[in-house]
Amino acid sequence: MTEIAERLDEYVRFWNTGTEHEQRACAEAAFTDGVEYRAQIGVLSGTQALIDFRNQFAAHMGPVALRLREQPQVHHGRARLRWEILTGAGAETSFATGTDVLHLEQDGRISSVTVFLDRAPQGFDPAAHD
């Protein structure tokens, strides 16, 4: 279980790191090579796609931080992480909340992420991403 907790910590750290070098190190520790990310905005494959998505979001939004709303729940090769995205100079403004369901391989690395929005960003149109 400790190995899984470390992988989940790397997952959160991935979304919060600022440099591509740090992102790559976190991605290597957290994800399998062909990780798949499914969200209302689309389906992304591979760590480079996740790095690009994270960096485009931060470039558009400015300072951004992903914070867990509670301890992750883990069972039978799956994990559920409930999060909040904060934006602004001190990352103090709530942007959205959601839940990620992660598929964990035997070594604890994440092979897929399915994202659900619990509270979408203001003005978000899910139909615009079909």
Short mmCIF file of C-alpha atoms in Angstrom, two decimals:
data_model
loop_
_atom_site.label_atom_id
_atom_site.label_comp_id
_atom_site.label_asym_id
_atom_site.label_seq_id
_atom_site.Cartn_x
_atom_site.Cartn_y
_atom_site.Cartn_z
CA MET A 1 0.00 0.00 0.00
CA THR A 2 2.93 2.37 0.65
CA GLU A 3 4.03 2.04 -2.99
CA ILE A 4 0.54 2.98 -4.17
CA ALA A 5 0.47 6.00 -1.84
CA GLU A 6 3.81 7.13 -3.29
CA ARG A 7 2.47 6.78 -6.85
CA LEU A 8 -0.62 8.81 -5.93
CA ASP A 9 1.60 11.49 -4.37
CA GLU A 10 3.58 11.62 -7.63
CA TYR A 11 0.31 11.97 -9.55
CA VAL A 12 -0.69 15.04 -7.53
CA ARG A 13 2.87 16.40 -7.73
CA PHE A 14 2.75 15.97 -11.54
CA TRP A 15 -0.22 18.35 -11.81
CA ASN A 16 1.47 20.88 -9.50
CA THR A 17 5.03 20.99 -10.89
CA GLY A 18 6.11 23.92 -12.97
CA THR A 19 8.93 22.67 -15.16
CA GLU A 20 8.83 20.01 -17.84
CA HIS A 21 11.88 18.32 -16.28
CA GLU A 22 10.01 17.91 -12.96
CA GLN A 23 6.86 16.84 -14.79
CA ARG A 24 8.76 14.12 -16.64
CA ALA A 25 10.25 12.79 -13.40
CA CYS A 26 6.81 12.69 -11.75
CA ALA A 27 5.23 11.15 -14.85
CA GLU A 28 7.88 8.43 -14.99
CA ALA A 29 7.17 7.53 -11.37
CA ALA A 30 3.37 7.77 -11.60
CA PHE A 31 2.31 6.64 -15.10
CA THR A 32 2.75 3.69 -17.41
CA ASP A 33 4.16 4.55 -20.84
CA GLY A 34 0.81 4.53 -22.61
CA VAL A 35 -1.29 6.17 -19.91
CA GLU A 36 -4.75 7.15 -21.12
CA TYR A 37 -6.58 10.21 -19.75
CA ARG A 38 -10.35 10.51 -20.34
CA ALA A 39 -12.11 13.76 -19.49
CA GLN A 40 -15.02 15.73 -20.92
CA ILE A 41 -12.51 17.80 -22.86
CA GLY A 42 -11.31 14.70 -24.71
CA VAL A 43 -9.08 11.62 -24.57
CA LEU A 44 -5.33 12.02 -24.23
CA SER A 45 -2.74 9.26 -24.64
CA GLY A 46 0.80 9.19 -23.30
CA THR A 47 2.74 11.29 -20.85
CA GLN A 48 3.69 13.98 -23.38
CA ALA A 49 0.01 14.66 -24.08
CA LEU A 50 -0.60 15.06 -20.33
CA ILE A 51 2.41 17.36 -19.94
CA ASP A 52 1.21 19.48 -22.88
CA PHE A 53 -2.36 19.63 -21.50
CA ARG A 54 -1.17 20.65 -18.03
CA ASN A 55 1.14 23.34 -19.42
CA GLN A 56 -1.47 24.75 -21.82
CA PHE A 57 -3.96 24.98 -18.97
CA ALA A 58 -1.45 26.77 -16.72
CA ALA A 59 -0.44 29.12 -19.56
CA HIS A 60 -4.09 30.06 -20.03
CA MET A 61 -5.08 30.25 -16.34
CA GLY A 62 -1.90 31.48 -14.66
CA PRO A 63 -0.91 30.02 -11.29
CA VAL A 64 -2.82 26.80 -10.69
CA ALA A 65 -2.78 24.08 -8.03
CA LEU A 66 -4.54 20.76 -7.66
CA ARG A 67 -5.40 19.91 -4.05
CA LEU A 68 -6.99 16.73 -2.75
CA ARG A 69 -10.30 17.24 -0.93
CA GLU A 70 -9.91 14.02 1.06
CA GLN A 71 -7.65 11.01 1.37
CA PRO A 72 -7.65 8.81 -1.76
CA GLN A 73 -9.66 5.62 -1.64
CA VAL A 74 -7.97 2.52 -3.05
CA HIS A 75 -9.18 -1.02 -3.71
CA HIS A 76 -8.78 -3.80 -6.27
CA GLY A 77 -6.41 -1.93 -8.57
CA ARG A 78 -8.41 1.30 -8.60
CA ALA A 79 -8.08 4.60 -6.79
CA ARG A 80 -10.52 7.47 -6.41
CA LEU A 81 -9.13 10.96 -5.87
CA ARG A 82 -11.45 13.86 -5.10
CA TRP A 83 -9.75 17.14 -5.97
CA GLU A 84 -10.15 20.88 -6.30
CA ILE A 85 -8.32 23.10 -8.77
CA LEU A 86 -7.29 26.47 -7.36
CA THR A 87 -6.20 29.42 -9.48
CA GLY A 88 -4.93 32.94 -8.93
CA ALA A 89 -1.75 34.54 -7.65
CA GLY A 90 -1.74 32.51 -4.43
CA ALA A 91 -3.82 29.69 -5.89
CA GLU A 92 -6.71 30.70 -3.64
CA THR A 93 -9.67 30.87 -6.05
CA SER A 94 -11.67 27.67 -6.53
CA PHE A 95 -11.91 26.90 -10.25
CA ALA A 96 -13.53 23.45 -10.25
CA THR A 97 -13.88 20.24 -8.26
CA GLY A 98 -13.84 16.71 -9.53
CA THR A 99 -13.08 13.07 -9.04
CA ASP A 100 -10.44 11.04 -10.83
CA VAL A 101 -10.75 7.27 -11.06
CA LEU A 102 -7.34 5.72 -11.66
CA HIS A 103 -6.52 2.23 -12.89
CA LEU A 104 -3.40 0.99 -11.12
CA GLU A 105 -1.07 -1.65 -12.50
CA GLN A 106 0.56 -4.23 -10.21
CA ASP A 107 3.59 -1.97 -9.69
CA GLY A 108 1.22 0.83 -8.62
CA ARG A 109 1.73 2.96 -11.71
CA ILE A 110 -1.34 4.53 -13.30
CA SER A 111 -2.40 3.18 -16.70
CA SER A 112 -5.61 5.19 -17.08
CA VAL A 113 -7.40 8.17 -15.58
CA THR A 114 -11.12 8.86 -15.92
CA VAL A 115 -12.08 12.38 -14.84
CA PHE A 116 -15.50 13.43 -13.59
CA LEU A 117 -16.38 17.04 -12.84
CA ASP A 118 -18.24 17.41 -9.55
CA ARG A 119 -18.47 21.19 -9.97
CA ALA A 120 -17.55 22.40 -13.45
CA PRO A 121 -15.82 25.74 -14.02
CA GLN A 122 -18.16 28.68 -14.47
CA GLY A 123 -19.32 28.85 -18.08
CA PHE A 124 -18.14 25.31 -18.93
CA ASP A 125 -20.20 23.76 -21.72
CA PRO A 126 -19.77 19.97 -21.75
CA ALA A 127 -21.55 19.74 -25.12
CA ALA A 128 -18.75 21.83 -26.67
CA HIS A 129 -16.34 18.93 -26.11
CA ASP A 130 -18.30 16.03 -27.61
#
